[in-house]
Amino acid sequence: MKYITAEQNKQIDIELMENHGFLLPQLMELAGSSISAAISREYKPCRTCIVCGPGNNGGDGLVCARHLKKLGFDVSVFYPVKGKKELYEKLAAQCKSAGISFVDNIQKHAELIIDAVFGFGFKGELRDPFNTILKEIKELQKPVVSIDIPLGWDVEKGNVDGKGIDPDMVISLSAPKLCMKGFRGIHYLGFPFLSKLPKSVSEKFELDLPDYDGDVVFRLQ
Amino acid sequence: MKYITAEQNKQIDIELMENHGFLLPQLMELAGSSISAAISREYKPCRTCIVCGPGNNGGDGLVCARHLKKLGFDVSVFYPVKGKKELYEKLAAQCKSAGISFVDNIQKHAELIIDAVFGFGFKGELRDPFNTILKEIKELQKPVVSIDIPLGWDVEKGNVDGKGIDPDMVISLSAPKLCMKGFRGIHYLGFPFLSKLPKSVSEKFELDLPDYDGDVVFRLQ
């Protein structure tokens, strides 16, 4: 399994959209539904609070919220800083239509926390409200599932000085980023269809992805 | 189970997009992946020729083609009249990237034909090339799966005078159309998430959909 850098992940996304005709709403739908499938294999339906950030990772979280709700999870979404893309507004509207409540803090009675705050595009120091959110998630001591990059981790260096959260499960998208080396929790590869693009992304980036068996997710460890 | 008219289906789609924030590429991705899941439960991977029409039914067929290919089917697409939306071009490009061949006739050696020619929006008499295609599909005597509306059927009156094809399996989208009353083949409801929209589409249109159990498809008969 190859671990990739943030820049490689960015290039993969560009390649998928510019040279293979993929559209962002479509990729996000595939990613979010694959994330929800992975979660539902590891956790039974329960009170679940999804914390969504302002970018694409938060968008994946919104799609995941809708699918988890369908799967019987009691889902609330905490979306402290709204993203600017119209797509995110649409995804939030879909959640509301599906009966998902938008809350103004992390739900203390939640039995599962989904961290959809930042993905591979985030760099630098965390600022509030995300610093406070990071602290709150750590204090809650509930099972945490992170989408692609755990909150507070460096995309390449990982959980530097233990500042970030300590997730029970991570779903890597496209391919695991370098920060996942040495991770000991439950690790899924969501969205494993990349290995089926011929001549492709996976060869170009030498991804060495597991052979896709038709499932929407792939458990790595 | 309620059977709906073409006009009701049109209103449902408008409702989903205008009042619940759904986007066409997203709905098409959900529909196409659900169709491929239904097909893969009834047929083993085999040589499959998907005939795509110029509208949204053809778009669903293109998405289905890509997912079936992932599931191990040897897929070719016959797309005699290209649709005009940019979305269809993107979906076709994705198929090509996935190694699907575009062919210029129905493949006689195919073991399975998927009819993604017209959906509930089609009215009136079939014209060529679709008249000829209808004839060819009937002559081939291979298993046929139709998406939503079998080729040559009236959306509400069904297979008038036996002019249309005689599919082995139909996947209805959103809800079965009136033409499906009395159909005796394998019948799936793809895309069954509508039953989970609250206050919703399903109540507004009195759809009486089966209770969604988290699966992406629902076998009706």
CSV table of N, CA and C in Angstrom, one decimal, chain A residues 145-214:
chain,number,residue,atom,x,y,z
A,145,VAL,N,-14.9,8.5,14.4
A,145,VAL,CA,-14.5,8.1,13.1
A,145,VAL,C,-14.1,9.4,12.3
A,146,SER,N,-12.9,9.3,11.7
A,146,SER,CA,-12.4,10.5,10.9
A,146,SER,C,-12.5,10.2,9.5
A,147,ILE,N,-12.9,11.2,8.7
A,147,ILE,CA,-12.9,11.0,7.3
A,147,ILE,C,-11.6,11.6,6.7
A,148,ASP,N,-10.8,10.7,6.1
A,148,ASP,CA,-9.6,11.0,5.4
A,148,ASP,C,-8.4,11.5,6.3
A,149,ILE,N,-8.6,12.6,7.0
A,149,ILE,CA,-7.5,13.1,7.9
A,149,ILE,C,-8.1,13.5,9.3
A,150,PRO,N,-7.6,12.8,10.3
A,150,PRO,CA,-8.1,13.2,11.7
A,150,PRO,C,-7.9,14.6,12.0
A,151,LEU,N,-8.8,15.2,12.7
A,151,LEU,CA,-8.7,16.6,13.1
A,151,LEU,C,-7.4,16.9,13.9
A,152,GLY,N,-6.7,17.9,13.5
A,152,GLY,CA,-5.5,18.3,14.3
A,152,GLY,C,-4.2,17.5,13.8
A,153,TRP,N,-4.4,16.6,12.8
A,153,TRP,CA,-3.2,15.9,12.3
A,153,TRP,C,-2.6,16.7,11.1
A,154,ASP,N,-1.3,16.6,11.0
A,154,ASP,CA,-0.6,17.0,9.8
A,154,ASP,C,-0.8,15.9,8.7
A,155,VAL,N,-1.2,16.4,7.5
A,155,VAL,CA,-1.5,15.4,6.4
A,155,VAL,C,-0.4,14.4,6.1
A,156,GLU,N,0.8,14.9,6.3
A,156,GLU,CA,2.0,14.0,6.0
A,156,GLU,C,2.7,13.5,7.3
A,157,LYS,N,2.7,14.4,8.3
A,157,LYS,CA,3.5,14.0,9.5
A,157,LYS,C,2.7,13.3,10.6
A,158,GLY,N,1.3,13.4,10.4
A,158,GLY,CA,0.5,12.7,11.4
A,158,GLY,C,0.2,13.5,12.6
A,159,ASN,N,0.0,12.8,13.7
A,159,ASN,CA,-0.5,13.4,15.0
A,159,ASN,C,0.7,13.9,15.7
A,160,VAL,N,1.3,15.1,15.2
A,160,VAL,CA,2.5,15.7,15.8
A,160,VAL,C,2.3,16.0,17.3
A,161,ASP,N,3.1,15.6,18.1
A,161,ASP,CA,3.1,15.9,19.5
A,161,ASP,C,1.7,15.5,20.2
A,162,GLY,N,1.0,14.6,19.5
A,162,GLY,CA,-0.3,14.1,20.1
A,162,GLY,C,-1.3,15.2,20.2
A,163,LYS,N,-1.2,16.3,19.4
A,163,LYS,CA,-2.1,17.4,19.5
A,163,LYS,C,-3.5,17.1,18.9
A,164,GLY,N,-3.5,16.2,18.0
A,164,GLY,CA,-4.8,15.9,17.3
A,164,GLY,C,-5.6,14.9,18.0
A,165,ILE,N,-6.8,14.5,17.4
A,165,ILE,CA,-7.6,13.5,18.0
A,165,ILE,C,-7.1,12.1,17.8
A,166,ASP,N,-7.7,11.2,18.5
A,166,ASP,CA,-7.2,9.8,18.5
A,166,ASP,C,-8.3,8.9,18.0
A,167,PRO,N,-8.6,8.9,16.7
A,167,PRO,CA,-9.8,8.3,16.2
A,167,PRO,C,-9.7,6.7,16.3
A,168,ASP,N,-10.9,6.1,16.4
A,168,ASP,CA,-11.0,4.7,16.5
A,168,ASP,C,-11.0,4.1,15.1
A,169,MET,N,-11.4,4.9,14.1
A,169,MET,CA,-11.5,4.4,12.7
A,169,MET,C,-11.3,5.6,11.8
A,170,VAL,N,-10.6,5.3,10.7
A,170,VAL,CA,-10.4,6.3,9.7
A,170,VAL,C,-10.8,5.7,8.3
A,171,ILE,N,-11.5,6.5,7.5
A,171,ILE,CA,-11.8,6.1,6.2
A,171,ILE,C,-10.9,7.0,5.2
A,172,SER,N,-9.9,6.4,4.6
A,172,SER,CA,-9.1,7.1,3.7
A,172,SER,C,-9.8,7.2,2.3
A,173,LEU,N,-9.7,8.3,1.7
A,173,LEU,CA,-10.3,8.4,0.4
A,173,LEU,C,-9.2,8.4,-0.7
A,174,SER,N,-9.6,7.9,-1.9
A,174,SER,CA,-8.6,7.8,-3.0
A,174,SER,C,-7.4,6.8,-2.6
A,175,ALA,N,-6.6,7.3,-1.7
A,175,ALA,CA,-5.5,6.5,-1.2
A,175,ALA,C,-5.1,7.0,0.2
A,176,PRO,N,-4.5,6.2,1.1
A,176,PRO,CA,-4.2,6.7,2.4
A,176,PRO,C,-3.1,7.8,2.3
A,177,LYS,N,-3.2,8.8,3.0
A,177,LYS,CA,-2.2,9.9,3.1
A,177,LYS,C,-1.0,9.4,4.0
A,178,LEU,N,0.1,10.1,3.9
A,178,LEU,CA,1.3,9.7,4.6
A,178,LEU,C,1.1,9.6,6.2
A,179,CYS,N,0.2,10.5,6.6
A,179,CYS,CA,-0.1,10.5,8.1
A,179,CYS,C,-0.7,9.2,8.6
A,180,MET,N,-1.2,8.3,7.7
A,180,MET,CA,-1.8,7.1,8.2
A,180,MET,C,-0.8,6.0,8.4
A,181,LYS,N,0.5,6.2,8.1
A,181,LYS,CA,1.5,5.2,8.4
A,181,LYS,C,1.6,5.0,9.9
A,182,GLY,N,1.5,3.7,10.3
A,182,GLY,CA,1.6,3.5,11.7
A,182,GLY,C,0.2,3.6,12.4
A,183,PHE,N,-0.8,4.0,11.8
A,183,PHE,CA,-2.2,4.1,12.5
A,183,PHE,C,-2.6,2.7,12.8
A,184,ARG,N,-3.1,2.5,14.1
A,184,ARG,CA,-3.4,1.2,14.5
A,184,ARG,C,-4.9,0.9,14.7
A,185,GLY,N,-5.7,1.8,14.4
A,185,GLY,CA,-7.2,1.6,14.5
A,185,GLY,C,-7.8,0.9,13.3
A,186,ILE,N,-9.1,1.0,13.2
A,186,ILE,CA,-9.8,0.4,12.1
A,186,ILE,C,-9.6,1.3,10.9
A,187,HIS,N,-9.1,0.7,9.8
A,187,HIS,CA,-8.8,1.6,8.6
A,187,HIS,C,-9.4,1.1,7.4
A,188,TYR,N,-10.3,1.9,6.8
A,188,TYR,CA,-10.9,1.5,5.5
A,188,TYR,C,-10.4,2.4,4.4
A,189,LEU,N,-10.4,1.8,3.2
A,189,LEU,CA,-10.3,2.6,2.0
A,189,LEU,C,-11.7,2.8,1.4
A,190,GLY,N,-12.2,4.0,1.5
A,190,GLY,CA,-13.5,4.3,0.9
A,190,GLY,C,-13.3,4.4,-0.6
A,191,PHE,N,-14.4,4.2,-1.4
A,191,PHE,CA,-14.3,4.8,-2.7
A,191,PHE,C,-13.2,4.1,-3.5
A,192,PRO,N,-13.1,2.8,-3.5
A,192,PRO,CA,-11.9,2.1,-4.0
A,192,PRO,C,-11.9,2.0,-5.5
A,193,PHE,N,-12.8,2.7,-6.2
A,193,PHE,CA,-12.9,2.4,-7.6
A,193,PHE,C,-11.8,2.9,-8.4
A,194,LEU,N,-10.9,3.7,-7.8
A,194,LEU,CA,-9.7,4.2,-8.6
A,194,LEU,C,-8.9,3.1,-9.2
A,195,SER,N,-8.9,1.9,-8.5
A,195,SER,CA,-8.0,0.9,-9.0
A,195,SER,C,-8.5,0.3,-10.4
A,196,LYS,N,-9.8,0.7,-10.7
A,196,LYS,CA,-10.3,0.2,-12.0
A,196,LYS,C,-10.2,1.2,-13.2
A,197,LEU,N,-9.7,2.3,-12.9
A,197,LEU,CA,-9.5,3.2,-14.1
A,197,LEU,C,-8.2,2.8,-14.8
A,198,PRO,N,-8.4,2.5,-16.1
A,198,PRO,CA,-7.2,1.9,-16.8
A,198,PRO,C,-6.2,3.0,-17.2
A,199,LYS,N,-5.0,2.6,-17.4
A,199,LYS,CA,-3.9,3.5,-17.8
A,199,LYS,C,-3.8,4.6,-16.9
A,200,SER,N,-4.2,4.5,-15.7
A,200,SER,CA,-4.9,5.5,-15.2
A,200,SER,C,-4.2,6.1,-14.1
A,201,VAL,N,-5.0,6.9,-13.4
A,201,VAL,CA,-4.7,7.5,-12.2
A,201,VAL,C,-3.9,6.5,-11.3
A,202,SER,N,-4.3,5.3,-11.1
A,202,SER,CA,-3.6,4.5,-10.2
A,202,SER,C,-2.2,4.1,-10.7
A,203,GLU,N,-2.1,3.9,-12.1
A,203,GLU,CA,-0.8,3.7,-12.6
A,203,GLU,C,0.1,5.0,-12.6
A,204,LYS,N,-0.5,6.0,-13.1
A,204,LYS,CA,0.2,7.3,-13.2
A,204,LYS,C,0.8,7.7,-11.8
A,205,PHE,N,0.0,7.5,-10.8
A,205,PHE,CA,0.5,7.8,-9.4
A,205,PHE,C,1.1,6.7,-8.7
A,206,GLU,N,1.2,5.5,-9.4
A,206,GLU,CA,1.8,4.3,-8.8
A,206,GLU,C,1.2,4.0,-7.4
A,207,LEU,N,-0.2,3.9,-7.4
A,207,LEU,CA,-0.9,3.8,-6.2
A,207,LEU,C,-0.9,2.5,-5.5
A,208,ASP,N,-0.7,1.4,-6.3
A,208,ASP,CA,-0.7,0.1,-5.7
A,208,ASP,C,-1.9,-0.2,-4.8
A,209,LEU,N,-3.1,0.1,-5.4
A,209,LEU,CA,-4.4,0.0,-4.6
A,209,LEU,C,-4.8,-1.5,-4.6
A,210,PRO,N,-5.5,-1.9,-3.6
A,210,PRO,CA,-6.0,-3.3,-3.5
A,210,PRO,C,-6.9,-3.6,-4.7
A,211,ASP,N,-7.0,-4.8,-5.1
A,211,ASP,CA,-7.8,-5.1,-6.3
A,211,ASP,C,-9.3,-4.9,-5.9
A,212,TYR,N,-10.0,-4.2,-6.7
A,212,TYR,CA,-11.3,-3.8,-6.4
A,212,TYR,C,-12.2,-5.0,-6.6
A,213,ASP,N,-13.0,-5.4,-5.6
A,213,ASP,CA,-13.8,-6.6,-5.7
A,213,ASP,C,-15.3,-6.3,-5.8
A,214,GLY,N,-15.6,-5.0,-6.2
A,214,GLY,CA,-17.0,-4.6,-6.5
A,214,GLY,C,-17.7,-4.1,-5.2
